[in-house]
GROMACS .gro file of C-alpha atoms in nm:
model
  428
    1MET     CA    1   0.895   1.021  -3.312
    2ARG     CA    2   0.865   1.330  -3.477
    3PRO     CA    3   0.619   1.639  -3.336
    4GLY     CA    4   0.240   1.649  -3.401
    5GLU     CA    5   0.305   1.231  -3.528
    6GLU     CA    6   0.005   0.999  -3.383
    7ARG     CA    7  -0.016   0.727  -3.218
    8PRO     CA    8  -0.344   0.502  -3.146
    9VAL     CA    9  -0.522   0.383  -2.865
   10GLU     CA   10  -0.614   0.088  -2.771
   11GLY     CA   11  -0.998   0.099  -2.949
   12GLY     CA   12  -0.869   0.317  -3.212
   13ALA     CA   13  -0.854   0.702  -3.065
   14CYS     CA   14  -0.564   0.914  -3.175
   15ALA     CA   15  -0.333   1.125  -3.010
   16SER     CA   16  -0.112   1.334  -3.150
   17VAL     CA   17   0.281   1.476  -2.880
   18SER     CA   18   0.220   1.774  -2.790
   19ASP     CA   19  -0.183   1.708  -2.783
   20LEU     CA   20  -0.046   1.460  -2.514
   21GLU     CA   21   0.129   1.700  -2.369
   22LEU     CA   22  -0.211   1.959  -2.378
   23LEU     CA   23  -0.421   1.619  -2.233
   24LYS     CA   24  -0.177   1.635  -1.953
   25LEU     CA   25  -0.173   1.977  -1.870
   26ARG     CA   26  -0.555   1.974  -1.845
   27ALA     CA   27  -0.520   1.685  -1.585
   28ALA     CA   28  -0.304   1.905  -1.345
   29GLU     CA   29  -0.532   2.214  -1.437
   30CYS     CA   30  -0.853   1.982  -1.282
   31ILE     CA   31  -0.691   1.871  -1.002
   32ASP     CA   32  -0.557   2.252  -0.851
   33ALA     CA   33  -0.955   2.320  -0.962
   34ALA     CA   34  -1.065   2.064  -0.679
   35ALA     CA   35  -0.778   2.142  -0.366
   36GLU     CA   36  -1.021   2.325  -0.145
   37ARG     CA   37  -1.208   2.008  -0.199
   38LEU     CA   38  -0.943   1.804  -0.214
   39GLY     CA   39  -0.798   1.934   0.086
   40ALA     CA   40  -1.115   1.928   0.226
   41LEU     CA   41  -1.128   1.565   0.210
   42SER     CA   42  -0.786   1.491   0.339
   43ARG     CA   43  -0.812   1.716   0.703
   44ALA     CA   44  -1.242   1.519   0.746
   45ILE     CA   45  -1.011   1.191   0.710
   46TRP     CA   46  -0.731   1.348   0.904
   47SER     CA   47  -0.916   1.432   1.183
   48GLU     CA   48  -1.069   1.134   1.255
   49PRO     CA   49  -0.810   0.814   1.201
   50GLU     CA   50  -0.972   0.525   1.274
   51LEU     CA   51  -0.827   0.147   1.239
   52ALA     CA   52  -0.851  -0.107   1.055
   53TYR     CA   53  -1.170  -0.221   0.913
   54GLU     CA   54  -1.392   0.072   1.100
   55GLU     CA   55  -1.342   0.364   0.871
   56HIS     CA   56  -1.705   0.466   0.901
   57HIS     CA   57  -1.634   0.808   0.924
   58ALA     CA   58  -1.310   0.797   0.585
   59HIS     CA   59  -1.522   0.543   0.383
   60GLY     CA   60  -1.830   0.818   0.404
   61VAL     CA   61  -1.666   1.112   0.352
   62LEU     CA   62  -1.471   0.944  -0.009
   63THR     CA   63  -1.784   0.783  -0.085
   64ARG     CA   64  -1.920   1.175  -0.008
   65PHE     CA   65  -1.697   1.259  -0.273
   66PHE     CA   66  -1.789   1.125  -0.509
   67GLN     CA   67  -2.159   1.109  -0.517
   68SER     CA   68  -2.100   1.471  -0.542
   69GLU     CA   69  -1.881   1.512  -0.790
   70THR     CA   70  -2.053   1.762  -1.114
   71PRO     CA   71  -2.257   1.647  -1.299
   72ALA     CA   72  -2.418   1.464  -1.053
   73GLY     CA   73  -2.377   1.092  -1.162
   74SER     CA   74  -2.087   1.067  -1.358
   75TRP     CA   75  -1.946   0.841  -1.090
   76ALA     CA   76  -2.135   0.506  -1.037
   77VAL     CA   77  -1.969   0.417  -0.698
   78GLN     CA   78  -2.081   0.167  -0.486
   79PRO     CA   79  -2.025   0.289  -0.161
   80HIS     CA   80  -1.942  -0.087   0.078
   81TYR     CA   81  -1.755  -0.247  -0.260
   82GLN     CA   82  -1.674  -0.642  -0.115
   83LEU     CA   83  -1.562  -0.462   0.241
   84ALA     CA   84  -1.765  -0.289   0.527
   85THR     CA   85  -1.520   0.015   0.478
   86ALA     CA   86  -1.417  -0.011   0.062
   87PHE     CA   87  -1.587   0.129  -0.225
   88ARG     CA   88  -1.586   0.130  -0.546
   89ALA     CA   89  -1.628   0.442  -0.796
   90GLU     CA   90  -1.587   0.384  -1.188
   91TRP     CA   91  -1.625   0.659  -1.374
   92GLY     CA   92  -1.603   0.545  -1.891
   93SER     CA   93  -1.539   0.809  -2.113
   94PRO     CA   94  -1.863   0.922  -2.308
   95GLY     CA   95  -1.863   0.695  -2.560
   96GLY     CA   96  -1.700   0.468  -2.505
   97TRP     CA   97  -1.863   0.179  -2.346
   98ALA     CA   98  -1.901  -0.023  -2.683
   99ALA     CA   99  -1.590  -0.050  -2.688
  100PRO     CA  100  -1.519  -0.414  -2.654
  101ARG     CA  101  -1.285  -0.410  -2.474
  102PRO     CA  102  -1.205  -0.081  -2.287
  103LEU     CA  103  -0.870  -0.026  -2.106
  104HIS     CA  104  -0.898   0.002  -1.662
  105LEU     CA  105  -0.709   0.192  -1.456
  106GLY     CA  106  -0.713   0.244  -1.126
  107PHE     CA  107  -0.626   0.426  -0.821
  108LEU     CA  108  -0.620   0.326  -0.459
  109CYS     CA  109  -0.685   0.514  -0.118
  110GLU     CA  110  -0.630   0.380   0.162
  111TYR     CA  111  -0.781   0.518   0.503
  112ASP     CA  112  -0.706   0.417   0.751
  113ALA     CA  113  -0.478   0.493   1.092
  114LEU     CA  114  -0.242   0.307   1.368
  115PRO     CA  115  -0.350   0.290   1.729
  116GLY     CA  116  -0.263   0.576   1.929
  117ILE     CA  117  -0.103   0.841   1.700
  118GLY     CA  118  -0.317   0.855   1.437
  119HIS     CA  119  -0.224   0.970   1.069
  120ALA     CA  120   0.104   0.927   1.122
  121CYS     CA  121   0.104   0.685   0.848
  122GLY     CA  122   0.000   0.935   0.626
  123HIS     CA  123  -0.299   0.707   0.491
  124ASN     CA  124  -0.501   1.109   0.462
  125LEU     CA  125  -0.292   1.190   0.189
  126ILE     CA  126  -0.332   0.873   0.056
  127ALA     CA  127  -0.651   0.923   0.022
  128GLU     CA  128  -0.654   1.237  -0.108
  129VAL     CA  129  -0.368   1.114  -0.405
  130GLY     CA  130  -0.535   0.873  -0.509
  131ALA     CA  131  -0.912   1.066  -0.527
  132ALA     CA  132  -0.714   1.421  -0.731
  133ALA     CA  133  -0.542   1.147  -0.989
  134ALA     CA  134  -0.835   0.984  -1.098
  135LEU     CA  135  -0.986   1.370  -1.154
  136GLY     CA  136  -0.726   1.484  -1.392
  137VAL     CA  137  -0.749   1.165  -1.571
  138LYS     CA  138  -1.077   1.217  -1.603
  139GLY     CA  139  -1.094   1.614  -1.653
  140ALA     CA  140  -0.834   1.560  -1.931
  141LEU     CA  141  -1.063   1.281  -2.071
  142GLU     CA  142  -1.404   1.490  -2.082
  143SER     CA  143  -1.259   1.784  -2.233
  144LEU     CA  144  -1.189   1.551  -2.599
  145ALA     CA  145  -1.547   1.653  -2.683
  146GLY     CA  146  -1.668   1.419  -2.945
  147VAL     CA  147  -1.347   1.123  -2.863
  148PRO     CA  148  -1.487   0.817  -2.754
  149LEU     CA  149  -1.206   0.661  -2.603
  150PRO     CA  150  -1.282   0.325  -2.436
  151VAL     CA  151  -1.090   0.389  -2.068
  152LYS     CA  152  -1.255   0.365  -1.765
  153VAL     CA  153  -1.071   0.504  -1.463
  154ILE     CA  154  -1.178   0.329  -1.117
  155VAL     CA  155  -1.091   0.464  -0.784
  156LEU     CA  156  -1.081   0.232  -0.476
  157GLY     CA  157  -1.120   0.248  -0.157
  158THR     CA  158  -0.879   0.028   0.034
  159PRO     CA  159  -0.896  -0.038   0.327
  160ALA     CA  160  -0.704  -0.220   0.675
  161GLU     CA  161  -0.426  -0.179   0.499
  162GLU     CA  162  -0.203  -0.105   0.833
  163ASP     CA  163  -0.348  -0.418   1.007
  164GLY     CA  164  -0.559  -0.723   0.814
  165GLY     CA  165  -0.399  -0.660   0.482
  166GLY     CA  166  -0.771  -0.507   0.247
  167LYS     CA  167  -0.659  -0.519  -0.023
  168ILE     CA  168  -0.581  -0.877   0.020
  169ASP     CA  169  -0.991  -0.997   0.111
  170LEU     CA  170  -1.024  -0.758  -0.246
  171ILE     CA  171  -0.760  -0.909  -0.463
  172GLU     CA  172  -1.002  -1.227  -0.370
  173ALA     CA  173  -1.307  -1.146  -0.365
  174GLY     CA  174  -1.179  -1.120  -0.776
  175ALA     CA  175  -1.232  -0.675  -0.740
  176PHE     CA  176  -0.857  -0.604  -0.933
  177LYS     CA  177  -0.922  -0.948  -1.192
  178ASN     CA  178  -0.990  -0.684  -1.460
  179LEU     CA  179  -0.768  -0.370  -1.398
  180ASP     CA  180  -0.547  -0.342  -1.656
  181VAL     CA  181  -0.258  -0.098  -1.461
  182VAL     CA  182  -0.211   0.049  -1.083
  183PHE     CA  183  -0.119   0.378  -0.922
  184MET     CA  184  -0.115   0.528  -0.591
  185ALA     CA  185   0.133   0.676  -0.352
  186HIS     CA  186   0.241   0.682   0.003
  187PRO     CA  187   0.389   1.002   0.173
  188SER     CA  188   0.740   0.943   0.321
  189GLN     CA  189   1.021   1.225   0.403
  190GLU     CA  190   1.179   1.189   0.023
  191ASN     CA  191   0.995   1.099  -0.334
  192ALA     CA  192   1.101   0.769  -0.480
  193ALA     CA  193   1.010   0.614  -0.778
  194TYR     CA  194   0.958   0.297  -0.616
  195LEU     CA  195   1.124   0.128  -0.297
  196PRO     CA  196   1.168  -0.244  -0.262
  197ASP     CA  197   0.868  -0.332  -0.002
  198VAL     CA  198   0.910  -0.674   0.140
  199ALA     CA  199   0.679  -0.916   0.201
  200GLU     CA  200   0.581  -0.947   0.576
  201HIS     CA  201   0.479  -1.258   0.818
  202ASP     CA  202   0.307  -1.214   1.157
  203VAL     CA  203   0.221  -1.455   1.406
  204THR     CA  204   0.081  -1.500   1.734
  205VAL     CA  205   0.245  -1.768   1.982
  206LYS     CA  206   0.054  -1.832   2.301
  207TYR     CA  207   0.231  -1.981   2.574
  208TYR     CA  208   0.006  -2.236   2.805
  209GLY     CA  209   0.165  -2.321   3.163
  210LYS     CA  210   0.024  -2.374   3.523
  211ALA     CA  211  -0.069  -2.041   3.789
  212SER     CA  212   0.106  -2.211   4.155
  213HIS     CA  213   0.165  -1.965   4.416
  214ALA     CA  214   0.498  -1.759   4.267
  215ALA     CA  215   0.645  -1.793   4.713
  216ALA     CA  216   0.476  -2.107   4.837
  217TYR     CA  217   0.509  -2.337   4.576
  218PRO     CA  218   0.589  -2.242   4.289
  219TRP     CA  219   0.750  -2.541   4.168
  220GLU     CA  220   0.396  -2.671   4.123
  221GLY     CA  221   0.332  -2.408   3.839
  222LEU     CA  222   0.483  -2.427   3.448
  223ASN     CA  223   0.549  -2.050   3.361
  224ALA     CA  224   0.446  -1.901   3.103
  225LEU     CA  225   0.627  -1.621   3.088
  226ASP     CA  226   0.957  -1.759   3.140
  227ALA     CA  227   0.866  -1.926   2.814
  228ALA     CA  228   0.791  -1.629   2.616
  229VAL     CA  229   1.108  -1.473   2.791
  230LEU     CA  230   1.300  -1.734   2.666
  231ALA     CA  231   1.130  -1.691   2.320
  232TYR     CA  232   1.222  -1.308   2.299
  233ASN     CA  233   1.606  -1.423   2.408
  234ASN     CA  234   1.584  -1.724   2.162
  235LEU     CA  235   1.556  -1.464   1.849
  236SER     CA  236   1.816  -1.176   1.989
  237VAL     CA  237   2.008  -1.506   1.965
  238LEU     CA  238   1.909  -1.609   1.646
  239ARG     CA  239   2.016  -1.202   1.492
  240GLN     CA  240   2.354  -1.265   1.412
  241GLN     CA  241   2.218  -1.600   1.228
  242LEU     CA  242   1.952  -1.368   1.002
  243LYS     CA  243   2.073  -1.267   0.642
  244PRO     CA  244   2.114  -0.855   0.715
  245THR     CA  245   1.777  -0.787   0.510
  246TRP     CA  246   1.577  -1.013   0.765
  247ARG     CA  247   1.351  -0.845   1.005
  248VAL     CA  248   1.231  -0.960   1.301
  249HIS     CA  249   1.008  -0.765   1.575
  250GLY     CA  250   0.801  -0.837   1.806
  251ILE     CA  251   0.619  -0.811   2.149
  252ILE     CA  252   0.473  -1.016   2.473
  253LYS     CA  253   0.127  -0.901   2.466
  254ASN     CA  254   0.040  -1.021   2.771
  255GLY     CA  255   0.289  -1.163   3.019
  256GLY     CA  256   0.072  -1.220   3.378
  257VAL     CA  257  -0.176  -1.030   3.590
  258LYS     CA  258  -0.019  -1.064   3.957
  259PRO     CA  259   0.391  -1.128   4.077
  260ASN     CA  260   0.273  -1.381   4.303
  261ILE     CA  261   0.029  -1.628   4.093
  262ILE     CA  262   0.323  -1.877   3.791
  263PRO     CA  263   0.144  -1.676   3.504
  264SER     CA  264  -0.057  -1.963   3.299
  265TYR     CA  265  -0.020  -1.768   2.976
  266SER     CA  266   0.132  -1.527   2.812
  267GLU     CA  267   0.131  -1.396   2.434
  268LEU     CA  268   0.379  -1.281   2.187
  269ILE     CA  269   0.341  -1.119   1.878
  270TYR     CA  270   0.578  -1.091   1.612
  271TYR     CA  271   0.651  -0.945   1.230
  272PHE     CA  272   0.880  -1.127   1.026
  273ARG     CA  273   1.048  -0.938   0.673
  274ALA     CA  274   1.196  -1.042   0.381
  275PRO     CA  275   1.322  -0.943   0.038
  276SER     CA  276   1.112  -1.179  -0.092
  277MET     CA  277   0.855  -1.414  -0.088
  278LYS     CA  278   1.115  -1.690  -0.161
  279GLU     CA  279   1.323  -1.634   0.126
  280LEU     CA  280   1.005  -1.564   0.418
  281PRO     CA  281   0.945  -1.950   0.413
  282VAL     CA  282   1.257  -2.021   0.533
  283LEU     CA  283   1.329  -1.655   0.761
  284THR     CA  284   0.974  -1.817   0.933
  285LYS     CA  285   1.073  -2.125   1.068
  286LYS     CA  286   1.359  -2.059   1.176
  287ALA     CA  287   1.134  -1.761   1.373
  288GLU     CA  288   0.895  -2.089   1.482
  289ASP     CA  289   1.220  -2.267   1.607
  290CYS     CA  290   1.272  -2.097   1.905
  291PHE     CA  291   0.967  -2.043   1.933
  292ARG     CA  292   0.887  -2.453   2.026
  293ALA     CA  293   1.275  -2.437   2.180
  294ALA     CA  294   1.072  -2.221   2.466
  295ALA     CA  295   0.798  -2.401   2.494
  296LEU     CA  296   1.020  -2.746   2.560
  297ALA     CA  297   1.231  -2.612   2.781
  298THR     CA  298   0.992  -2.421   3.028
  299GLY     CA  299   0.730  -2.726   3.014
  300CYS     CA  300   0.488  -2.592   2.823
  301THR     CA  301   0.245  -2.642   2.558
  302VAL     CA  302   0.245  -2.380   2.231
  303GLU     CA  303   0.050  -2.181   2.012
  304ILE     CA  304   0.124  -2.077   1.681
  305ASN     CA  305  -0.112  -1.863   1.477
  306GLY     CA  306  -0.022  -1.702   1.136
  307GLY     CA  307  -0.149  -1.356   0.982
  308ALA     CA  308  -0.479  -1.398   0.857
  309HIS     CA  309  -0.263  -1.239   0.545
  310ASP     CA  310   0.076  -1.257   0.396
  311TYR     CA  311   0.210  -0.909   0.220
  312TYR     CA  312   0.377  -0.988  -0.040
  313ASN     CA  313   0.718  -0.789  -0.174
  314VAL     CA  314   0.634  -0.531  -0.452
  315LEU     CA  315   0.732  -0.584  -0.763
  316PRO     CA  316   0.846  -0.313  -0.912
  317ASN     CA  317   0.803  -0.188  -1.327
  318LYS     CA  318   1.076  -0.009  -1.450
  319SER     CA  319   0.881   0.057  -1.733
  320LEU     CA  320   0.596   0.281  -1.555
  321TRP     CA  321   0.850   0.443  -1.267
  322LYS     CA  322   1.052   0.568  -1.551
  323ALA     CA  323   0.730   0.763  -1.689
  324TYR     CA  324   0.621   0.854  -1.340
  325VAL     CA  325   0.991   1.003  -1.347
  326GLU     CA  326   0.995   1.192  -1.649
  327ASN     CA  327   0.627   1.330  -1.633
  328GLY     CA  328   0.744   1.420  -1.165
  329LYS     CA  329   1.039   1.656  -1.313
  330LYS     CA  330   0.831   1.846  -1.596
  331LEU     CA  331   0.641   1.878  -1.200
  332GLY     CA  332   0.914   2.042  -1.028
  333ILE     CA  333   0.989   1.708  -0.820
  334ASP     CA  334   1.323   1.602  -0.762
  335PHE     CA  335   1.429   1.207  -0.738
  336ILE     CA  336   1.637   1.049  -0.547
  337SER     CA  337   1.903   0.834  -0.795
  338GLU     CA  338   1.831   0.457  -0.818
  339ASP     CA  339   2.069   0.311  -0.633
  340ALA     CA  340   1.898   0.491  -0.361
  341MET     CA  341   1.613   0.402  -0.398
  342PHE     CA  342   1.754   0.021  -0.424
  343SER     CA  343   1.954   0.058  -0.078
  344GLY     CA  344   1.685   0.286   0.090
  345PRO     CA  345   1.426   0.129   0.432
  346SER     CA  346   1.150   0.029   0.330
  347GLY     CA  347   0.872  -0.109   0.510
  348SER     CA  348   0.484  -0.329   0.407
  349THR     CA  349   0.275  -0.301   0.219
  350ASP     CA  350  -0.100  -0.442   0.107
  351PHE     CA  351  -0.023  -0.298  -0.234
  352GLY     CA  352   0.275  -0.538  -0.272
  353ASN     CA  353  -0.040  -0.851  -0.369
  354VAL     CA  354  -0.119  -0.609  -0.612
  355SER     CA  355   0.140  -0.607  -0.743
  356PHE     CA  356   0.142  -0.967  -0.830
  357VAL     CA  357  -0.208  -0.959  -0.983
  358VAL     CA  358  -0.134  -0.631  -1.244
  359PRO     CA  359   0.113  -0.395  -1.277
  360GLY     CA  360   0.112  -0.089  -1.068
  361ILE     CA  361   0.252   0.251  -0.927
  362HIS     CA  362   0.372   0.270  -0.589
  363PRO     CA  363   0.609   0.577  -0.553
  364TYR     CA  364   0.686   0.789  -0.267
  365PHE     CA  365   0.699   1.122  -0.174
  366TYR     CA  366   0.797   1.431   0.027
  367ILE     CA  367   0.537   1.565   0.240
  368GLY     CA  368   0.763   1.905   0.352
  369SER     CA  369   0.852   1.669   0.639
  370ASN     CA  370   1.194   1.567   0.748
  371ALA     CA  371   1.033   1.389   1.035
  372LEU     CA  372   0.968   1.014   1.035
  373ASN     CA  373   0.672   0.743   0.950
  374HIS     CA  374   0.483   0.587   1.236
  375THR     CA  375   0.622   0.899   1.476
  376GLU     CA  376   0.354   1.155   1.618
  377GLN     CA  377   0.565   1.377   1.425
  378TYR     CA  378   0.471   1.261   1.169
  379THR     CA  379   0.081   1.259   1.207
  380GLU     CA  380   0.188   1.644   1.226
  381ALA     CA  381   0.314   1.689   0.953
  382ALA     CA  382   0.010   1.452   0.734
  383GLY     CA  383  -0.207   1.736   0.859
  384SER     CA  384  -0.043   2.078   0.794
  385GLN     CA  385  -0.104   2.331   0.531
  386GLU     CA  386   0.201   2.249   0.361
  387ALA     CA  387   0.137   1.857   0.329
  388GLN     CA  388  -0.115   1.958   0.075
  389PHE     CA  389   0.202   2.076  -0.263
  390TYR     CA  390   0.356   1.809  -0.236
  391THR     CA  391   0.024   1.560  -0.206
  392LEU     CA  392  -0.092   1.750  -0.491
  393ARG     CA  393   0.191   1.779  -0.713
  394THR     CA  394   0.200   1.372  -0.687
  395ALA     CA  395  -0.122   1.319  -0.839
  396LYS     CA  396  -0.049   1.458  -1.066
  397ALA     CA  397   0.271   1.283  -1.165
  398LEU     CA  398   0.049   0.978  -1.178
  399ALA     CA  399  -0.272   1.143  -1.419
  400MET     CA  400   0.032   1.219  -1.639
  401THR     CA  401   0.149   0.939  -1.575
  402ALA     CA  402  -0.214   0.760  -1.609
  403LEU     CA  403  -0.250   0.969  -1.979
  404ASP     CA  404   0.098   0.823  -2.094
  405VAL     CA  405  -0.050   0.479  -2.040
  406ILE     CA  406  -0.381   0.502  -2.272
  407PHE     CA  407  -0.199   0.793  -2.506
  408LYS     CA  408   0.085   0.529  -2.560
  409PRO     CA  409   0.011   0.182  -2.632
  410GLU     CA  410   0.395   0.058  -2.674
  411LEU     CA  411   0.442   0.201  -2.295
  412LEU     CA  412   0.137  -0.003  -2.175
  413GLU     CA  413   0.353  -0.303  -2.403
  414ARG     CA  414   0.570  -0.243  -2.235
  415ILE     CA  415   0.457  -0.198  -1.886
  416ARG     CA  416   0.260  -0.573  -1.891
  417GLU     CA  417   0.568  -0.699  -2.066
  418ASP     CA  418   0.783  -0.545  -1.733
  419PHE     CA  419   0.545  -0.753  -1.504
  420ARG     CA  420   0.546  -1.080  -1.730
  421LEU     CA  421   0.840  -1.092  -1.603
  422LYS     CA  422   0.911  -0.992  -1.266
  423LEU     CA  423   0.660  -1.204  -1.181
  424GLU     CA  424   0.878  -1.500  -1.383
  425GLU     CA  425   1.145  -1.434  -1.120
  426GLU     CA  426   0.963  -1.407  -0.839
  427LYS     CA  427   0.777  -1.731  -0.818
  428PHE     CA  428   0.726  -1.948  -0.481
   0.00000   0.00000   0.00000
């Protein structure tokens, strides 16, 4: 396209190539202007880590942040949106509300922590990125005085990513129903536009036996701990027959109360992971056979309870992450290669479920440390001043990509087509 050539936006607004670059610059400037407040937001969340569904302090910090934005009332904030510690903050471009169907862009914030080690996954930075990117887009669009843009910027506070799946609760409540594209970013050891986060199913396994004196008449008992140990060993033996991309990991949570009492109860918690929701039931069936075999061998009874939600694998949206990479490189972000992206290590996230209902992007970003997630060292890194530069740079790249989505309708159509094709591939 020639410099200065105009491209229409859904609803009739236009912007030239040079104008769009100026808007991106404006978004970055707005994020820089709010850097002190955004850093304080992150530190406030980091300093008081809270577990899933209990993020009352973090929730209050975030809702007050948007409620105090100037001018007063510019964000319509619903502080307890569908869940006690979820929220929704919404801003609409002036004059754009009258459009038949404004474009709805969602920015997601996470803010729950891990037991014992706090924000070792950097969710305080995820919250900061989501808030910062939304402020950047809002500030850029506000600079277009007198231009009625049919755009809504929506920030969703999504609790309980580490345990339970707050985004899945919100999906079921309809929170994502009218969103067109969603954005968030996750701290890591590298910059990656996409990582293949996998599908995950968790189970709690309970064995019930019979207590007896372990020295005087052990033959009268049924040892539930033996069942748990057998189950653990059964799964260890199964590993030879597992695909290299499958993961099985768990703990024995309860193994008895006293050595001279045959344990009448034991409990295990296991996570199963596979690259897709198609493969996950196959792995789950193999594992559950191992649990049942241990019960049969020991004479115990077994109860297998799946978690409330399965986490889906994250669907890639190539058009979206290519736009993100293009913007990130302008800011000096050095991304890993596409080959490295698809072969790198990954975990699981409830954003995977979101990616099955709305096109979205979930990139990873370096925070100035080589520490690994879910370690004490990463907790320290997530609260450091050094992480702020990388966090706000990522927020700028997300905001710039959101502006591309607004002002490049052909990009939006490619994003929607990528989403449709991936859904077809992933049917299960």
